[in-house]
PDB file of C-alpha atoms in Angstrom:
ATOM      1  CA  UNK A   1      66.894 121.172 111.444  1.00 40.00           C
ATOM      2  CA  UNK A   2      68.820 118.637 113.510  1.00 42.00           C
ATOM      3  CA  UNK A   3      71.637 116.543 112.122  1.00 42.00           C
ATOM      4  CA  UNK A   4      69.778 113.235 112.554  1.00 44.00           C
ATOM      5  CA  UNK A   5      66.802 114.438 110.512  1.00 46.00           C
ATOM      6  CA  UNK A   6      69.107 115.894 107.864  1.00 53.00           C
ATOM      7  CA  UNK A   7      71.193 112.717 107.792  1.00 52.00           C
ATOM      8  CA  UNK A   8      68.131 110.485 107.420  1.00 50.00           C
ATOM      9  CA  UNK A   9      66.682 112.659 104.659  1.00 56.00           C
ATOM     10  CA  UNK A  10      69.992 112.700 102.793  1.00 59.00           C
ATOM     11  CA  UNK A  11      70.283 108.914 103.117  1.00 58.00           C
ATOM     12  CA  UNK A  12      66.786 108.623 101.654  1.00 56.00           C
ATOM     13  CA  UNK A  13      67.781 110.895  98.765  1.00 59.00           C
ATOM     14  CA  UNK A  14      70.899 108.800  98.196  1.00 59.00           C
ATOM     15  CA  UNK A  15      68.833 105.605  98.141  1.00 55.00           C
ATOM     16  CA  UNK A  16      66.537 107.162  95.552  1.00 55.00           C
ATOM     17  CA  UNK A  17      69.584 108.263  93.549  1.00 53.00           C
ATOM     18  CA  UNK A  18      71.011 104.757  93.507  1.00 53.00           C
ATOM     19  CA  UNK A  19      67.693 103.082  92.772  1.00 49.00           C
ATOM     20  CA  UNK A  20      67.068 105.452  89.875  1.00 52.00           C
ATOM     21  CA  UNK A  21      70.551 104.547  88.521  1.00 51.00           C
ATOM     22  CA  UNK A  22      71.606 108.056  87.627  1.00 51.00           C
ATOM     23  CA  UNK A  23      75.067 108.518  86.153  1.00 52.00           C
ATOM     24  CA  UNK A  24      76.403 110.528  89.086  1.00 56.00           C
ATOM     25  CA  UNK A  25      78.441 109.223  91.989  1.00 58.00           C
ATOM     26  CA  UNK A  26      77.223 109.498  95.530  1.00 56.00           C
ATOM     27  CA  UNK A  27      80.081 111.851  96.411  1.00 56.00           C
ATOM     28  CA  UNK A  28      79.123 114.149  93.528  1.00 61.00           C
ATOM     29  CA  UNK A  29      75.520 114.097  94.727  1.00 56.00           C
ATOM     30  CA  UNK A  30      76.575 114.935  98.283  1.00 55.00           C
ATOM     31  CA  UNK A  31      78.868 117.708  97.096  1.00 55.00           C
ATOM     32  CA  UNK A  32      76.180 119.257  94.870  1.00 58.00           C
ATOM     33  CA  UNK A  33      73.160 118.886  97.140  1.00 53.00           C
ATOM     34  CA  UNK A  34      74.796 119.406 100.514  1.00 49.00           C
ATOM     35  CA  UNK A  35      77.074 122.251  99.443  1.00 47.00           C
ATOM     36  CA  UNK A  36      80.326 120.396 100.041  1.00 43.00           C
ATOM     37  CA  UNK A  37      83.127 122.368  98.407  1.00 44.00           C
ATOM     38  CA  UNK A  38      85.788 120.446  96.507  1.00 49.00           C
ATOM     39  CA  UNK A  39      88.596 122.082  98.501  1.00 52.00           C
ATOM     40  CA  UNK A  40      88.664 121.692 102.279  1.00 52.00           C
ATOM     41  CA  UNK A  41      85.378 119.775 102.176  1.00 46.00           C
ATOM     42  CA  UNK A  42      86.234 117.670 105.200  1.00 49.00           C
ATOM     43  CA  UNK A  43      86.595 120.798 107.359  1.00 49.00           C
ATOM     44  CA  UNK A  44      83.115 122.058 106.490  1.00 45.00           C
ATOM     45  CA  UNK A  45      81.124 118.841 106.586  1.00 50.00           C
ATOM     46  CA  UNK A  46      81.184 115.999 109.068  1.00 65.00           C
ATOM     47  CA  UNK A  47      80.862 112.543 107.507  1.00 73.00           C
ATOM     48  CA  UNK A  48      81.535 110.935 110.872  1.00 76.00           C
ATOM     49  CA  UNK A  49      77.862 110.614 111.828  1.00 73.00           C
ATOM     50  CA  UNK A  50      76.971 109.301 108.402  1.00 75.00           C
ATOM     51  CA  UNK A  51      79.684 106.628 108.545  1.00 80.00           C
ATOM     52  CA  UNK A  52      78.731 105.667 112.103  1.00 78.00           C
ATOM     53  CA  UNK A  53      75.094 105.307 111.082  1.00 76.00           C
ATOM     54  CA  UNK A  54      75.965 103.015 108.218  1.00 79.00           C
ATOM     55  CA  UNK A  55      78.648 100.910 109.893  1.00 79.00           C
ATOM     56  CA  UNK A  56      76.895 100.490 113.239  1.00 76.00           C
ATOM     57  CA  UNK A  57      73.194 100.286 112.470  1.00 66.00           C
ATOM     58  CA  UNK A  58      72.643  98.120 109.410  1.00 65.00           C
ATOM     59  CA  UNK A  59      72.094  94.505 110.434  1.00 65.00           C
ATOM     60  CA  UNK A  60      71.417  91.769 107.911  1.00 67.00           C
ATOM     61  CA  UNK A  61      67.676  92.117 108.569  1.00 71.00           C
ATOM     62  CA  UNK A  62      67.735  95.547 106.891  1.00 75.00           C
ATOM     63  CA  UNK A  63      66.130  95.755 103.435  1.00 80.00           C
ATOM     64  CA  UNK A  64      68.377  94.631 100.570  1.00 83.00           C
ATOM     65  CA  UNK A  65      68.228  97.979  98.745  1.00 82.00           C
ATOM     66  CA  UNK A  66      69.352  99.819 101.864  1.00 82.00           C
ATOM     67  CA  UNK A  67      72.259  97.415 102.396  1.00 86.00           C
ATOM     68  CA  UNK A  68      73.436  97.661  98.778  1.00 88.00           C
ATOM     69  CA  UNK A  69      73.189 101.455  98.890  1.00 86.00           C
ATOM     70  CA  UNK A  70      75.104 101.491 102.179  1.00 87.00           C
ATOM     71  CA  UNK A  71      77.877  99.466 100.550  1.00 90.00           C
ATOM     72  CA  UNK A  72      77.970 101.941  97.649  1.00 90.00           C
ATOM     73  CA  UNK A  73      78.118 104.881 100.017  1.00 88.00           C
ATOM     74  CA  UNK A  74      80.966 103.418 102.072  1.00 90.00           C
ATOM     75  CA  UNK A  75      82.830 102.725  98.825  1.00 90.00           C
ATOM     76  CA  UNK A  76      82.312 106.348  97.771  1.00 88.00           C
ATOM     77  CA  UNK A  77      83.691 107.653 101.070  1.00 86.00           C
ATOM     78  CA  UNK A  78      87.220 106.489 100.176  1.00 87.00           C
ATOM     79  CA  UNK A  79      88.509 110.088 100.217  1.00 85.00           C
ATOM     80  CA  UNK A  80      87.024 110.758 103.630  1.00 84.00           C
ATOM     81  CA  UNK A  81      88.436 107.507 105.036  1.00 84.00           C
ATOM     82  CA  UNK A  82      91.954 108.485 103.980  1.00 84.00           C
ATOM     83  CA  UNK A  83      91.824 111.665 106.060  1.00 82.00           C
ATOM     84  CA  UNK A  84      90.593 110.106 109.316  1.00 79.00           C
ATOM     85  CA  UNK A  85      93.587 109.898 111.647  1.00 72.00           C
ATOM     86  CA  UNK A  86      91.590 108.910 114.718  1.00 73.00           C
ATOM     87  CA  UNK A  87      89.848 105.588 115.035  1.00 70.00           C
ATOM     88  CA  UNK A  88      89.966 102.540 112.850  1.00 85.00           C
ATOM     89  CA  UNK A  89      87.659 103.800 110.109  1.00 87.00           C
ATOM     90  CA  UNK A  90      89.728 102.348 107.298  1.00 89.00           C
ATOM     91  CA  UNK A  91      89.607  98.822 108.680  1.00 89.00           C
ATOM     92  CA  UNK A  92      85.944  99.137 109.647  1.00 90.00           C
ATOM     93  CA  UNK A  93      85.034 100.179 106.111  1.00 91.00           C
ATOM     94  CA  UNK A  94      87.064  97.337 104.600  1.00 92.00           C
ATOM     95  CA  UNK A  95      85.427  94.862 106.995  1.00 91.00           C
ATOM     96  CA  UNK A  96      81.979  96.192 106.103  1.00 91.00           C
ATOM     97  CA  UNK A  97      82.713  95.781 102.393  1.00 93.00           C
ATOM     98  CA  UNK A  98      84.172  92.295 102.918  1.00 92.00           C
ATOM     99  CA  UNK A  99      80.944  91.346 104.670  1.00 89.00           C
ATOM    100  CA  UNK A 100      79.074  92.527 101.578  1.00 89.00           C
ATOM    101  CA  UNK A 101      81.313  90.349  99.405  1.00 91.00           C
ATOM    102  CA  UNK A 102      80.407  87.283 101.441  1.00 88.00           C
ATOM    103  CA  UNK A 103      76.651  87.976 101.232  1.00 86.00           C
ATOM    104  CA  UNK A 104      74.507  85.052 100.103  1.00 85.00           C
ATOM    105  CA  UNK A 105      71.070  85.064  98.572  1.00 82.00           C
ATOM    106  CA  UNK A 106      69.228  86.092  95.460  1.00 84.00           C
ATOM    107  CA  UNK A 107      71.164  89.347  94.966  1.00 89.00           C
ATOM    108  CA  UNK A 108      74.563  87.843  95.707  1.00 90.00           C
ATOM    109  CA  UNK A 109      76.103  89.147  92.471  1.00 92.00           C
ATOM    110  CA  UNK A 110      74.933  92.742  93.070  1.00 92.00           C
ATOM    111  CA  UNK A 111      76.373  92.677  96.598  1.00 93.00           C
ATOM    112  CA  UNK A 112      79.665  91.376  95.221  1.00 94.00           C
ATOM    113  CA  UNK A 113      79.926  93.972  92.457  1.00 95.00           C
ATOM    114  CA  UNK A 114      79.182  96.926  94.750  1.00 95.00           C
ATOM    115  CA  UNK A 115      81.438  95.677  97.554  1.00 94.00           C
ATOM    116  CA  UNK A 116      84.319  94.877  95.213  1.00 95.00           C
ATOM    117  CA  UNK A 117      84.178  98.325  93.594  1.00 95.00           C
ATOM    118  CA  UNK A 118      84.289  99.937  97.033  1.00 95.00           C
ATOM    119  CA  UNK A 119      87.188  97.748  98.144  1.00 95.00           C
ATOM    120  CA  UNK A 120      89.127  98.607  95.014  1.00 95.00           C
ATOM    121  CA  UNK A 121      88.596 102.360  95.517  1.00 94.00           C
ATOM    122  CA  UNK A 122      89.573 102.256  99.184  1.00 94.00           C
ATOM    123  CA  UNK A 123      92.606 100.048  98.529  1.00 93.00           C
ATOM    124  CA  UNK A 124      93.769 102.218  95.634  1.00 93.00           C
ATOM    125  CA  UNK A 125      93.477 105.439  97.634  1.00 92.00           C
ATOM    126  CA  UNK A 126      94.775 104.047 100.965  1.00 90.00           C
ATOM    127  CA  UNK A 127      97.377 101.532  99.822  1.00 90.00           C
ATOM    128  CA  UNK A 128     100.153 102.855 102.090  1.00 90.00           C
ATOM    129  CA  UNK A 129      97.973 102.778 105.182  1.00 88.00           C
ATOM    130  CA  UNK A 130      96.667  99.286 104.378  1.00 89.00           C
ATOM    131  CA  UNK A 131     100.078  97.839 103.509  1.00 89.00           C
ATOM    132  CA  UNK A 132     100.714  97.024 107.176  1.00 90.00           C
ATOM    133  CA  UNK A 133      97.555  94.865 107.131  1.00 89.00           C
ATOM    134  CA  UNK A 134      98.269  93.118 103.827  1.00 88.00           C
ATOM    135  CA  UNK A 135      98.570  89.639 105.316  1.00 90.00           C
ATOM    136  CA  UNK A 136      95.213  89.841 107.119  1.00 91.00           C
ATOM    137  CA  UNK A 137      93.525  91.201 104.001  1.00 90.00           C
ATOM    138  CA  UNK A 138      94.986  88.423 101.862  1.00 90.00           C
ATOM    139  CA  UNK A 139      93.687  85.836 104.316  1.00 91.00           C
ATOM    140  CA  UNK A 140      90.226  87.384 104.402  1.00 90.00           C
ATOM    141  CA  UNK A 141      89.988  87.593 100.615  1.00 89.00           C
ATOM    142  CA  UNK A 142      91.372  84.075 100.198  1.00 89.00           C
ATOM    143  CA  UNK A 143      88.448  82.710 102.207  1.00 90.00           C
ATOM    144  CA  UNK A 144      85.815  84.257  99.920  1.00 88.00           C
ATOM    145  CA  UNK A 145      87.617  84.466  96.563  1.00 88.00           C
ATOM    146  CA  UNK A 146      86.317  81.128  95.250  1.00 88.00           C
ATOM    147  CA  UNK A 147      82.706  82.231  95.670  1.00 89.00           C
ATOM    148  CA  UNK A 148      83.107  85.494  93.748  1.00 91.00           C
ATOM    149  CA  UNK A 149      81.926  86.224  90.228  1.00 90.00           C
ATOM    150  CA  UNK A 150      84.702  87.133  87.776  1.00 92.00           C
ATOM    151  CA  UNK A 151      84.342  90.959  87.751  1.00 93.00           C
ATOM    152  CA  UNK A 152      84.215  91.410  91.550  1.00 93.00           C
ATOM    153  CA  UNK A 153      87.133  89.012  91.942  1.00 93.00           C
ATOM    154  CA  UNK A 154      89.128  91.090  89.462  1.00 94.00           C
ATOM    155  CA  UNK A 155      88.277  94.321  91.329  1.00 94.00           C
ATOM    156  CA  UNK A 156      89.280  92.879  94.700  1.00 93.00           C
ATOM    157  CA  UNK A 157      92.550  91.506  93.348  1.00 93.00           C
ATOM    158  CA  UNK A 158      93.297  94.848  91.683  1.00 94.00           C
ATOM    159  CA  UNK A 159      92.795  96.595  95.013  1.00 93.00           C
ATOM    160  CA  UNK A 160      95.013  94.077  96.793  1.00 92.00           C
ATOM    161  CA  UNK A 161      97.711  94.513  94.151  1.00 92.00           C
ATOM    162  CA  UNK A 162      97.884  98.221  95.034  1.00 92.00           C
ATOM    163  CA  UNK A 163      98.362  97.314  98.686  1.00 93.00           C
ATOM    164  CA  UNK A 164     101.009  94.677  97.980  1.00 91.00           C
ATOM    165  CA  UNK A 165     102.916  97.102  95.730  1.00 91.00           C
ATOM    166  CA  UNK A 166     103.358  99.386  98.779  1.00 87.00           C
ATOM    167  CA  UNK A 167     104.797  96.593 100.967  1.00 82.00           C
ATOM    168  CA  UNK A 168     108.505  96.705 101.617  1.00 70.00           C
TER     169      UNK A 168
END
């Protein structure tokens, strides 16, 4: 079975998982159903294609459920993002989540909650790496902070506080 077929099927399973609102995280689902071991998991499984698919191929015309699930998945890949030395994956993921925070429409609050949780996880886990970009992140968040609901605003500010605490 080719990677693209496997990747698409696993994305479909993840969408079903999120829609059914099970109490498991996406990473736990991936680890259990795709045989990702807890130790050395990044050596045995390549999340690169999955991240590329999500970050590059989901325009705003994509269905709302797919976009919200994509935001959740990127937020759950915070461990993978930390261990990617090549490329600008960390900043691309943050930008993707910031775009979700700024989403308008009927499901604005759901987009904000999911994006803010992902931003908090990524900022908490990658605070040292993001500390060199703290000024740009503060500017980006400042532009959208007034439009956020209380809980997402709290999550985003908590994530930023981890970054600022690493600044010297």
